[in-house]
mmCIF file of C-alpha atoms in Angstrom:
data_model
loop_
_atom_site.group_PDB
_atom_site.id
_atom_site.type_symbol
_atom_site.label_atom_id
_atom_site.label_comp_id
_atom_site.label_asym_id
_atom_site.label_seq_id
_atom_site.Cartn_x
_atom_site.Cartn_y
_atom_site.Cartn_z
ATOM 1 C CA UNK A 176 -42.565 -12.028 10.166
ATOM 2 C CA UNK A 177 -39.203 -10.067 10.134
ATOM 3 C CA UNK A 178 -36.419 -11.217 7.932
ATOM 4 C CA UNK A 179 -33.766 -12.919 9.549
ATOM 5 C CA UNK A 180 -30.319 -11.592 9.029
ATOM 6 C CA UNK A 181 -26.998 -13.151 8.450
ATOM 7 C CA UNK A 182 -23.872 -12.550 11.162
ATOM 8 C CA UNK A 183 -21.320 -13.492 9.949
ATOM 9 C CA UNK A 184 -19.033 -14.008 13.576
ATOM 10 C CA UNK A 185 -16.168 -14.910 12.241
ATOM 11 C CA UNK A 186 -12.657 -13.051 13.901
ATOM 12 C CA UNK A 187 -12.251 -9.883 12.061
ATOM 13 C CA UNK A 188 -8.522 -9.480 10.594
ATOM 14 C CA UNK A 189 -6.247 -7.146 12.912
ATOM 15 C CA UNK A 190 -2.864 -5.441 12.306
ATOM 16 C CA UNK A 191 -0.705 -8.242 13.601
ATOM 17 C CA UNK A 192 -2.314 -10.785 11.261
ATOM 18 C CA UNK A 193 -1.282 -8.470 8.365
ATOM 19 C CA UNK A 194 2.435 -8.791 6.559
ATOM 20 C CA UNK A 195 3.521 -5.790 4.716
ATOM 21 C CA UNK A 196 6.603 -7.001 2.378
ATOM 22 C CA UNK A 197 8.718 -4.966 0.128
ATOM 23 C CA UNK A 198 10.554 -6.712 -2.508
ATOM 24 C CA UNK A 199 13.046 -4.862 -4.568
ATOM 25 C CA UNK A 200 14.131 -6.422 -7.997
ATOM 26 C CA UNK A 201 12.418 -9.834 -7.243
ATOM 27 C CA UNK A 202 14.200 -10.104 -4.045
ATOM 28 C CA UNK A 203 12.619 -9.245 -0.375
ATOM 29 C CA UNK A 204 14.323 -6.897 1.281
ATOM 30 C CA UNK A 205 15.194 -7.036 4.696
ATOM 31 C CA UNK A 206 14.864 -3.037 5.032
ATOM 32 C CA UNK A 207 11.468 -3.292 6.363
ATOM 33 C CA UNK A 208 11.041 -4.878 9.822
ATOM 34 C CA UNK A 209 8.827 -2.940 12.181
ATOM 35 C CA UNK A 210 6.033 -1.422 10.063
ATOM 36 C CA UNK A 211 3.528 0.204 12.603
ATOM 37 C CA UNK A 212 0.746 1.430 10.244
ATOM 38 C CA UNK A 213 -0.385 0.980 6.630
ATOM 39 C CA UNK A 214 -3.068 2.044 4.167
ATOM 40 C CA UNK A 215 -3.932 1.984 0.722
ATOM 41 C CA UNK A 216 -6.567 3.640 -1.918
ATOM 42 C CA UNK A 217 -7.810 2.924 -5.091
ATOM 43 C CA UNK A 218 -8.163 6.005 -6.787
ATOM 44 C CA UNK A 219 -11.290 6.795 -8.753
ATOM 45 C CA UNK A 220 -12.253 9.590 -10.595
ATOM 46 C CA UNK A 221 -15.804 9.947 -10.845
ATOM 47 C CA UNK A 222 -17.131 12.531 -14.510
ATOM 48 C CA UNK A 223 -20.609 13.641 -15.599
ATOM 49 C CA UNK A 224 -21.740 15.149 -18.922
ATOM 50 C CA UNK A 225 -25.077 17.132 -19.917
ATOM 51 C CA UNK A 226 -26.732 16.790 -22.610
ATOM 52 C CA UNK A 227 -29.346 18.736 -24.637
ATOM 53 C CA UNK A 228 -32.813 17.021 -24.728
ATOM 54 C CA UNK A 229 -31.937 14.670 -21.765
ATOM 55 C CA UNK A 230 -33.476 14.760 -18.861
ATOM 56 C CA UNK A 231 -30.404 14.297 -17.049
ATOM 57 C CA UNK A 232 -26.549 14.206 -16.820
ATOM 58 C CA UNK A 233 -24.862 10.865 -17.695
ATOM 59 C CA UNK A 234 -21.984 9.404 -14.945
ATOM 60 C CA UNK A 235 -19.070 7.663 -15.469
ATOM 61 C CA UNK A 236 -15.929 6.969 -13.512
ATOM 62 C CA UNK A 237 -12.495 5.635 -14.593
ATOM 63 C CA UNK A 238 -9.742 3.971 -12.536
ATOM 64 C CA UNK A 239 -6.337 5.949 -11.648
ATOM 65 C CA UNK A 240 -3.987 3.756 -10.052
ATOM 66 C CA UNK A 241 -3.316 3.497 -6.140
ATOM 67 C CA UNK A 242 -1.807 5.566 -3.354
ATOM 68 C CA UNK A 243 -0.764 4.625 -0.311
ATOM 69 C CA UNK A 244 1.322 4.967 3.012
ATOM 70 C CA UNK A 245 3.030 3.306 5.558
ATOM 71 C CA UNK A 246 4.886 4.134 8.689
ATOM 72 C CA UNK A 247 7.734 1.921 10.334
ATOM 73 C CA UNK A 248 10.193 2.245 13.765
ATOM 74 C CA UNK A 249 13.831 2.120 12.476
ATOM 75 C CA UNK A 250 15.312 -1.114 13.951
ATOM 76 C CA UNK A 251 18.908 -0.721 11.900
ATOM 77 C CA UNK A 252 20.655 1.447 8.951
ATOM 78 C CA UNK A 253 19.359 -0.592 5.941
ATOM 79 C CA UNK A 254 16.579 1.857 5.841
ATOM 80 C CA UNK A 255 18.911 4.047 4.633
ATOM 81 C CA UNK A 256 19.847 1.663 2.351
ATOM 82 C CA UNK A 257 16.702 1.617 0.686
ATOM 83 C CA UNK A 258 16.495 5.235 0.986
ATOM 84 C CA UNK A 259 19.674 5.284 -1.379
ATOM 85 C CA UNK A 260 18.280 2.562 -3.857
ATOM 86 C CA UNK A 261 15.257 5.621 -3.914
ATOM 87 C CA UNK A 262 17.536 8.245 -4.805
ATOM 88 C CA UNK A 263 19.095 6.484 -7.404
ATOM 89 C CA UNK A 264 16.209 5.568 -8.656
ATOM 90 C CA UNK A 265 14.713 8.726 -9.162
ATOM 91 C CA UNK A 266 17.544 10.212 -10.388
ATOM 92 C CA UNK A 267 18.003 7.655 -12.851
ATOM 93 C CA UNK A 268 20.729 6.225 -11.950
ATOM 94 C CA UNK A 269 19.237 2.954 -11.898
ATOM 95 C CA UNK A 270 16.065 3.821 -13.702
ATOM 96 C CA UNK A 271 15.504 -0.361 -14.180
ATOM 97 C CA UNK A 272 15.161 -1.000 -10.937
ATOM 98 C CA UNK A 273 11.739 -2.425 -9.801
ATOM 99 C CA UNK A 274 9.779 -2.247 -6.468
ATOM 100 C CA UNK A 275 6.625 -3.829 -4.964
ATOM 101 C CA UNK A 276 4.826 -3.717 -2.030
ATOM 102 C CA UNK A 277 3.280 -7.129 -0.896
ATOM 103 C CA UNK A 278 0.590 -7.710 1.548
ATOM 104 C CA UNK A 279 -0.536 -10.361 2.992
ATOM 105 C CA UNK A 280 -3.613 -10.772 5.098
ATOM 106 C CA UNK A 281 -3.931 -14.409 7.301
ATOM 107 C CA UNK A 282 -7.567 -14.430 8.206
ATOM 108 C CA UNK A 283 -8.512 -16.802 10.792
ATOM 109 C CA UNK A 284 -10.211 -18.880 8.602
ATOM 110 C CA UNK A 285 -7.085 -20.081 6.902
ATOM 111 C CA UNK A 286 -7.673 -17.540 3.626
ATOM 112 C CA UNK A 287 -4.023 -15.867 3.046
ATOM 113 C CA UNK A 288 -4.720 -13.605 0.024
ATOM 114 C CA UNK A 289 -1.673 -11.343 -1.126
ATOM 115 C CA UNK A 290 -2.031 -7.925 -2.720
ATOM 116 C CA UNK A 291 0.824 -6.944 -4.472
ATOM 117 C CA UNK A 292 1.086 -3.390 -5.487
ATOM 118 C CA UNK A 293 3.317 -3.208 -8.593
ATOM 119 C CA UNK A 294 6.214 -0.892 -9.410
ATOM 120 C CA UNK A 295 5.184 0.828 -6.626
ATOM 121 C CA UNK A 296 6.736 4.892 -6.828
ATOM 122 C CA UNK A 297 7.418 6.823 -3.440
ATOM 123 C CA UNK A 298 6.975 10.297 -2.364
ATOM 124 C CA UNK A 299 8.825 11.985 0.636
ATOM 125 C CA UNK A 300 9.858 10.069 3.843
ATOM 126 C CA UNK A 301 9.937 12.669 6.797
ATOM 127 C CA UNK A 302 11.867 10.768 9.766
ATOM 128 C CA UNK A 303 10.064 12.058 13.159
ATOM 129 C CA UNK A 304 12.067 11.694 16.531
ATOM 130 C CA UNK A 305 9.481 13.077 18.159
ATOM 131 C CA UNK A 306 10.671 12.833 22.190
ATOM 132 C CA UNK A 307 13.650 11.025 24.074
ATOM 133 C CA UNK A 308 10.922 8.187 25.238
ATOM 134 C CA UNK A 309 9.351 7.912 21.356
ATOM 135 C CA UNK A 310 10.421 5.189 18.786
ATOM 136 C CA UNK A 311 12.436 6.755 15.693
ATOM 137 C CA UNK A 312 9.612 6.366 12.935
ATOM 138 C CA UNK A 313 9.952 7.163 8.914
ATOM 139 C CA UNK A 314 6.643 7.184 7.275
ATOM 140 C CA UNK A 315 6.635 6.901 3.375
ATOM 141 C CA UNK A 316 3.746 7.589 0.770
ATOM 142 C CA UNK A 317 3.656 5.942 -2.572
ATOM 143 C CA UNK A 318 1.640 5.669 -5.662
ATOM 144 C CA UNK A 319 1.254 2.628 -8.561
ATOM 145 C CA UNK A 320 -0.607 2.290 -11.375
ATOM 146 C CA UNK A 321 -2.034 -1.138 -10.829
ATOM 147 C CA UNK A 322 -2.089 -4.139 -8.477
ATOM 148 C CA UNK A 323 -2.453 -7.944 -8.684
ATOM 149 C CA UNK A 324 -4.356 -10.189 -5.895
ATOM 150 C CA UNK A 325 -4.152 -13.934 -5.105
ATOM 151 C CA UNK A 326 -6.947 -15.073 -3.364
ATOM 152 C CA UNK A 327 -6.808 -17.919 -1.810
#
């Protein structure tokens, strides 16, 4: 007799149920309003060592933080706001100053966990206007060393 299997047919989770937040000293900023894409990655490095008289190598792996991107259509100047409070970040002008990413998923099940990716650091942020017809978009990358979920 085969084995019966499981389906789960629940709604899977889509891009508009999905709230990408960025929150600047404890505050939410209102910088971010159209984001069109985001993805994450927890970064693992994977090692192996040989050793004499065993048969064969031993693996390990350790954790490295997260990177990430998103991309966003510019709706107003604050961008450019938070492109400044960037800059003067990383050129320590206000070396203090903390940022976070929050994301929150609302599954249709009610479940609302958050991920929040903590004192979150950013790469470049090329601006493409690609064609008269195209949305403005700036896409940023970023990196962090840890995050923090709430399931719920």
């Amino acid at each position: 007799m085969a084995a019966k299997t499981s389906i789960d047919s629940s709604p899977r989770l889509r891009g508009q149920e999905v709230l990408i937040e960025l929150v600047v000293d404890g505050a939410l900023s209102d910088a971010f309003t159209a984001v069109a894409a985001f993805s994450d990655s927890l970064k693992f490095a994977k090692s192996e060592d040989g050793f004499l008289g065993e048969p064969t190598n031993r693996h390990d792996f350790i954790y490295n933080g997260v990177d990430g991107s998103f991309e966003m259509h510019l709706q107003n100047s604050r961008w450019m706001t938070f492109q400044q409070v960037l800059k003067d970040i990383a050129q320590r002008n206000t070396p203090d100053t903390v940022i976070n990413i929050v994301r929150t998923d609302y599954y249709a099940n009610g479940n609302t966990p958050t991920r929040t990716y903590q004192d979150v650091k950013f790469g470049g942020q090329p601006t493409a206007v690609s064609s008269r017809g195209d949305f403005v978009k700036v896409s940023f990358d970023f990196s962090c060393d840890d995050y923090n979920d709430q399931l719920n």
